[in-house]
Amino acid sequence: MATTTNYSWTTPDDTALVKDGASAIRALGTAIDTSMNTALGTKKAGMVLVSSTTIGSAVSSVAVTGAFSTTYDNYKIVITGGTSSANVDMSMKLGATAAGYYQQVIRAAYTTSVTGVAISNGAAWTYSGVNNGASNAFFLEIYAPFLSQITRINGAYVDSGTAGILSGYLNNTTSYTDFTLTPASGTLTGGRIDVYGYNK
Amino acid sequence: MAKSKEEQIFVQLNDEIIELTGKEKEAFLTDRAETQINLDAQLAKEEANKELKKSAYTKLGLTEEEINAIL
């Protein structure tokens, strides 16, 4: 009897009789059900990849639409790979909103003690990530962007000379589906922006 | 003096890359310039605060080595 590669679920041979099809499907279904129950019980996967956007060549900003929806309340946004033409901070805006962003960044060079940066009613979350020429560092959690509530963020600020944490909020209750990332100067090339939804 | 080649601005909307021209390009550059001004102001403020702290610690009689350890 043929079996699947990973879980060894039994599947009909090419020569199996069609009249045994119902039984074969039932046996396969039962095997899958057992394996899934062993692995997860009644739990669902905790995070789900919502969108994946490949960054083009020498772009000054990247807008991702349809990232947030009613399906999930909270999200994680991660950039993997890619390069930037300048060592600069990366800002983030939601939808077309250009005011009401509040943010604190607590950071330090690896050789000194902590300093802080504040954004009060700014035009964007100016310090959402950092580009370090050879790589981009963007790891951000965003809470309730689609809900009609204040949207909050927290994340990490990491480059080769400085590291820290960032957090903030957008002072309105607008429902957002889109976000835009813009380096303070220069361009981005390559890499991937992944948006994950937290299952609920 | 020869004019430098005008900067082209490309932005990405999901998988589509678009060149900004005219008013859209102007608005983008203005927005970016404002962001840079804000960033510079923040850094200047950060540096000024550091100097202020340094001055206060000096008045309190701390040595430069001690101040650098704190800052």
CSV table of C-alpha atoms in Angstrom, one decimal:
chain,number,residue,atom,x,y,z
A,1,MET,CA,0.0,0.0,0.0
A,2,ALA,CA,1.3,3.5,-0.9
A,3,THR,CA,2.0,6.0,1.9
A,4,THR,CA,2.7,9.7,2.0
A,5,THR,CA,6.2,11.0,2.5
A,6,ASN,CA,6.1,12.8,5.8
A,7,TYR,CA,3.4,11.2,7.9
A,8,SER,CA,3.1,7.8,6.2
A,9,TRP,CA,-0.6,8.2,5.7
A,10,THR,CA,-2.0,5.3,3.6
A,11,THR,CA,-3.2,6.1,0.1
A,12,PRO,CA,-4.6,3.8,-2.6
A,13,ASP,CA,-2.1,2.2,-5.0
A,14,ASP,CA,-2.5,3.1,-8.7
A,15,THR,CA,-3.9,-0.4,-9.2
A,16,ALA,CA,-6.4,-0.2,-6.4
A,17,LEU,CA,-10.0,-0.8,-7.2
A,18,VAL,CA,-12.4,2.1,-7.7
A,19,LYS,CA,-15.0,0.3,-5.6
A,20,ASP,CA,-12.7,0.6,-2.6
A,21,GLY,CA,-12.4,4.4,-3.1
A,22,ALA,CA,-14.8,5.3,-0.3
A,23,SER,CA,-13.0,3.2,2.2
A,24,ALA,CA,-9.6,4.5,1.1
A,25,ILE,CA,-10.7,8.1,1.5
A,26,ARG,CA,-12.2,7.4,4.9
A,27,ALA,CA,-9.0,5.7,6.1
A,28,LEU,CA,-6.9,8.7,4.8
A,29,GLY,CA,-9.2,11.2,6.4
A,30,THR,CA,-9.0,9.4,9.8
A,31,ALA,CA,-5.2,9.2,9.6
A,32,ILE,CA,-5.0,13.0,8.9
A,33,ASP,CA,-7.5,13.7,11.7
A,34,THR,CA,-5.4,11.7,14.1
A,35,SER,CA,-2.1,13.3,13.1
A,36,MET,CA,-3.6,16.8,13.3
A,37,ASN,CA,-5.1,16.1,16.7
A,38,THR,CA,-1.8,14.8,18.0
A,39,ALA,CA,0.0,17.9,16.7
A,40,LEU,CA,-2.4,20.6,17.6
A,41,GLY,CA,-5.4,19.2,19.4
A,42,THR,CA,-8.2,21.8,18.8
A,43,LYS,CA,-5.7,24.7,18.6
A,44,LYS,CA,-5.2,26.7,15.4
A,45,ALA,CA,-1.9,27.9,14.1
A,46,GLY,CA,-1.0,31.0,16.1
A,47,MET,CA,0.3,33.2,13.3
A,48,VAL,CA,-0.8,33.2,9.7
A,49,LEU,CA,1.1,34.8,6.8
A,50,VAL,CA,-1.3,37.4,5.4
A,51,SER,CA,0.9,39.0,2.7
A,52,SER,CA,4.4,38.8,1.3
A,53,THR,CA,5.7,41.7,-0.8
A,54,THR,CA,9.0,41.6,-2.6
A,55,ILE,CA,10.7,45.0,-2.6
A,56,GLY,CA,11.7,46.2,-6.0
A,57,SER,CA,14.9,47.9,-7.2
A,58,ALA,CA,15.8,51.4,-5.9
A,59,VAL,CA,12.3,52.3,-4.6
A,60,SER,CA,11.9,55.3,-2.3
A,61,SER,CA,8.9,53.9,-0.5
A,62,VAL,CA,6.8,50.7,-0.4
A,63,ALA,CA,3.0,50.7,0.1
A,64,VAL,CA,1.3,47.4,1.1
A,65,THR,CA,-2.4,47.5,0.6
A,66,GLY,CA,-5.0,45.0,2.0
A,67,ALA,CA,-2.6,44.0,4.8
A,68,PHE,CA,-5.1,44.5,7.7
A,69,SER,CA,-8.7,43.2,7.8
A,70,THR,CA,-11.4,42.0,10.1
A,71,THR,CA,-9.8,38.5,10.0
A,72,TYR,CA,-7.1,39.4,12.5
A,73,ASP,CA,-6.8,42.1,15.1
A,74,ASN,CA,-3.1,42.2,15.7
A,75,TYR,CA,-0.2,41.8,13.3
A,76,LYS,CA,3.6,41.4,13.0
A,77,ILE,CA,5.5,43.0,10.1
A,78,VAL,CA,9.0,41.8,9.3
A,79,ILE,CA,11.4,42.7,6.5
A,80,THR,CA,13.8,40.0,5.6
A,81,GLY,CA,16.9,40.7,3.4
A,82,GLY,CA,17.4,43.6,1.0
A,83,THR,CA,19.7,46.6,1.1
A,84,SER,CA,19.4,50.3,1.4
A,85,SER,CA,21.3,53.1,-0.3
A,86,ALA,CA,21.8,55.0,2.9
A,87,ASN,CA,22.1,54.3,6.6
A,88,VAL,CA,18.9,55.9,7.8
A,89,ASP,CA,15.7,55.4,9.8
A,90,MET,CA,12.6,53.9,8.3
A,91,SER,CA,9.3,55.6,8.9
A,92,MET,CA,5.8,54.0,8.7
A,93,LYS,CA,2.4,55.6,8.0
A,94,LEU,CA,-1.0,54.0,8.1
A,95,GLY,CA,-3.3,54.7,5.2
A,96,ALA,CA,-3.1,58.4,4.2
A,97,THR,CA,-2.8,59.7,7.7
A,98,ALA,CA,0.0,62.2,8.1
A,99,ALA,CA,-0.5,63.4,11.7
A,100,GLY,CA,-1.2,62.1,15.2
A,101,TYR,CA,1.7,59.7,15.5
A,102,TYR,CA,3.3,59.4,18.9
A,103,GLN,CA,6.4,57.4,19.6
A,104,GLN,CA,9.3,56.8,22.0
A,105,VAL,CA,12.5,55.1,21.1
A,106,ILE,CA,14.9,54.0,23.9
A,107,ARG,CA,18.2,53.2,22.3
A,108,ALA,CA,21.9,53.2,22.7
A,109,ALA,CA,25.1,52.7,20.8
A,110,TYR,CA,26.7,49.5,21.9
A,111,THR,CA,29.5,51.3,23.7
A,112,THR,CA,27.4,53.9,25.6
A,113,SER,CA,24.4,54.2,27.9
A,114,VAL,CA,20.8,54.7,26.9
A,115,THR,CA,19.3,57.8,25.2
A,116,GLY,CA,15.7,58.4,24.1
A,117,VAL,CA,14.0,59.9,21.2
A,118,ALA,CA,10.4,61.1,21.2
A,119,ILE,CA,7.8,61.8,18.4
A,120,SER,CA,4.8,63.8,19.6
A,121,ASN,CA,2.0,64.3,17.1
A,122,GLY,CA,4.3,63.5,14.2
A,123,ALA,CA,3.6,62.9,10.5
A,124,ALA,CA,4.7,59.3,10.8
A,125,TRP,CA,6.2,56.7,13.2
A,126,THR,CA,9.7,58.0,12.1
A,127,TYR,CA,11.7,55.3,13.9
A,128,SER,CA,9.8,52.2,12.9
A,129,GLY,CA,13.0,50.4,11.7
A,130,VAL,CA,16.5,51.2,10.5
A,131,ASN,CA,18.4,50.6,7.3
A,132,ASN,CA,22.0,49.8,7.6
A,133,GLY,CA,23.1,49.9,4.0
A,134,ALA,CA,23.9,46.2,3.8
A,135,SER,CA,20.7,45.2,5.4
A,136,ASN,CA,17.3,46.3,6.6
A,137,ALA,CA,16.1,45.8,10.2
A,138,PHE,CA,12.3,46.0,10.6
A,139,PHE,CA,10.4,44.0,13.2
A,140,LEU,CA,7.2,45.6,14.3
A,141,GLU,CA,4.1,44.5,16.0
A,142,ILE,CA,1.0,46.5,15.3
A,143,TYR,CA,-2.2,46.2,17.4
A,144,ALA,CA,-5.7,46.8,16.2
A,145,PRO,CA,-5.0,48.7,13.0
A,146,PHE,CA,-8.2,47.6,11.4
A,147,LEU,CA,-10.4,48.0,14.5
A,148,SER,CA,-12.0,51.4,15.2
A,149,GLN,CA,-9.6,51.8,18.1
A,150,ILE,CA,-6.3,53.6,18.7
A,151,THR,CA,-3.5,51.7,16.9
A,152,ARG,CA,-0.4,50.8,18.9
A,153,ILE,CA,3.0,49.5,17.9
A,154,ASN,CA,6.1,48.1,19.4
A,155,GLY,CA,9.2,46.8,17.9
A,156,ALA,CA,13.0,46.6,17.8
A,157,TYR,CA,15.5,49.1,16.6
A,158,VAL,CA,18.7,47.4,15.6
A,159,ASP,CA,21.6,48.4,13.4
A,160,SER,CA,25.4,47.8,13.6
A,161,GLY,CA,26.0,50.7,15.9
A,162,THR,CA,22.8,51.1,17.9
A,163,ALA,CA,20.0,49.0,19.4
A,164,GLY,CA,16.9,49.7,21.3
A,165,ILE,CA,13.2,49.3,21.5
A,166,LEU,CA,10.4,51.4,20.1
A,167,SER,CA,6.7,51.8,20.9
A,168,GLY,CA,4.0,54.3,20.1
A,169,TYR,CA,0.4,54.9,19.0
A,170,LEU,CA,-1.6,56.7,16.4
A,171,ASN,CA,-4.1,59.0,18.0
A,172,ASN,CA,-7.3,58.3,16.1
A,173,THR,CA,-9.8,55.4,15.8
A,174,THR,CA,-9.6,55.1,12.0
A,175,SER,CA,-9.8,51.6,10.5
A,176,TYR,CA,-6.7,51.0,8.3
A,177,THR,CA,-6.0,48.3,5.7
A,178,ASP,CA,-2.8,49.7,4.2
A,179,PHE,CA,0.7,50.9,5.4
A,180,THR,CA,3.6,52.6,3.7
A,181,LEU,CA,7.3,52.3,4.6
A,182,THR,CA,9.7,55.1,3.7
A,183,PRO,CA,13.4,55.4,4.4
A,184,ALA,CA,14.4,58.9,5.6
A,185,SER,CA,16.5,59.2,2.5
A,186,GLY,CA,17.8,57.0,-0.4
A,187,THR,CA,16.1,53.9,-1.6
A,188,LEU,CA,15.4,50.2,-0.8
A,189,THR,CA,16.4,47.3,-3.1
A,190,GLY,CA,15.3,43.8,-2.6
A,191,GLY,CA,14.1,41.9,0.4
A,192,ARG,CA,10.7,40.9,1.4
A,193,ILE,CA,8.0,42.5,3.6
A,194,ASP,CA,6.0,39.8,5.4
A,195,VAL,CA,2.8,40.6,7.3
A,196,TYR,CA,1.6,38.0,9.8
A,197,GLY,CA,-1.8,38.0,11.5
A,198,TYR,CA,-2.2,36.7,15.1
A,199,ASN,CA,-5.0,34.1,15.0
A,200,LYS,CA,-7.9,34.7,17.4
B,1,MET,CA,28.7,74.4,-13.9
B,2,ALA,CA,26.8,71.5,-15.4
B,3,LYS,CA,23.4,70.8,-13.9
B,4,SER,CA,23.2,67.5,-12.0
B,5,LYS,CA,20.9,64.9,-13.4
B,6,GLU,CA,17.4,65.3,-11.9
B,7,GLU,CA,16.7,62.7,-9.3
B,8,GLN,CA,14.2,60.1,-10.3
B,9,ILE,CA,11.8,58.9,-7.6
B,10,PHE,CA,10.2,55.4,-7.8
B,11,VAL,CA,7.7,54.2,-5.3
B,12,GLN,CA,6.2,50.7,-4.9
B,13,LEU,CA,2.6,49.9,-4.5
B,14,ASN,CA,2.4,46.2,-3.6
B,15,ASP,CA,4.2,44.6,-6.6
B,16,GLU,CA,4.0,47.6,-9.0
B,17,ILE,CA,6.8,50.1,-9.2
B,18,ILE,CA,5.7,53.6,-10.3
B,19,GLU,CA,7.8,56.7,-11.1
B,20,LEU,CA,6.6,59.8,-9.4
B,21,THR,CA,6.5,62.9,-11.5
B,22,GLY,CA,5.1,66.5,-11.2
B,23,LYS,CA,3.2,67.4,-8.1
B,24,GLU,CA,3.3,63.9,-6.7
B,25,LYS,CA,7.1,63.9,-6.9
B,26,GLU,CA,7.2,67.4,-5.4
B,27,ALA,CA,4.9,66.3,-2.5
B,28,PHE,CA,7.1,63.2,-1.8
B,29,LEU,CA,10.3,65.3,-1.7
B,30,THR,CA,8.7,67.9,0.5
B,31,ASP,CA,7.4,65.2,2.9
B,32,ARG,CA,10.8,63.6,3.0
B,33,ALA,CA,12.6,66.9,3.6
B,34,GLU,CA,10.2,67.6,6.5
B,35,THR,CA,10.9,64.2,7.9
B,36,GLN,CA,14.7,64.9,7.7
B,37,ILE,CA,14.3,68.2,9.4
B,38,ASN,CA,12.4,66.5,12.2
B,39,LEU,CA,15.0,63.8,12.5
B,40,ASP,CA,17.8,66.4,12.7
B,41,ALA,CA,15.9,68.4,15.3
B,42,GLN,CA,15.4,65.2,17.4
B,43,LEU,CA,19.1,64.4,17.2
B,44,ALA,CA,20.0,67.9,18.1
B,45,LYS,CA,17.6,67.8,21.1
B,46,GLU,CA,19.1,64.4,22.1
B,47,GLU,CA,22.6,65.9,21.9
B,48,ALA,CA,21.6,69.1,23.8
B,49,ASN,CA,20.1,67.0,26.6
B,50,LYS,CA,23.3,65.0,26.9
B,51,GLU,CA,25.3,68.2,27.1
B,52,LEU,CA,22.9,69.6,29.8
B,53,LYS,CA,23.3,66.4,31.8
B,54,LYS,CA,27.0,66.5,31.4
B,55,SER,CA,27.1,70.1,32.7
B,56,ALA,CA,24.9,69.3,35.6
B,57,TYR,CA,27.0,66.3,36.6
B,58,THR,CA,30.2,68.4,36.3
B,59,LYS,CA,28.6,70.9,38.7
B,60,LEU,CA,27.9,68.1,41.1
B,61,GLY,CA,31.6,67.3,41.1
B,62,LEU,CA,31.7,64.1,39.1
B,63,THR,CA,34.8,63.3,37.1
B,64,GLU,CA,34.7,63.1,33.3
B,65,GLU,CA,35.3,59.4,33.5
B,66,GLU,CA,32.3,59.0,35.9
B,67,ILE,CA,30.1,61.2,33.7
B,68,ASN,CA,31.0,59.2,30.6
B,69,ALA,CA,30.1,56.0,32.4
B,70,ILE,CA,26.6,57.5,33.3
B,71,LEU,CA,26.0,59.0,29.8
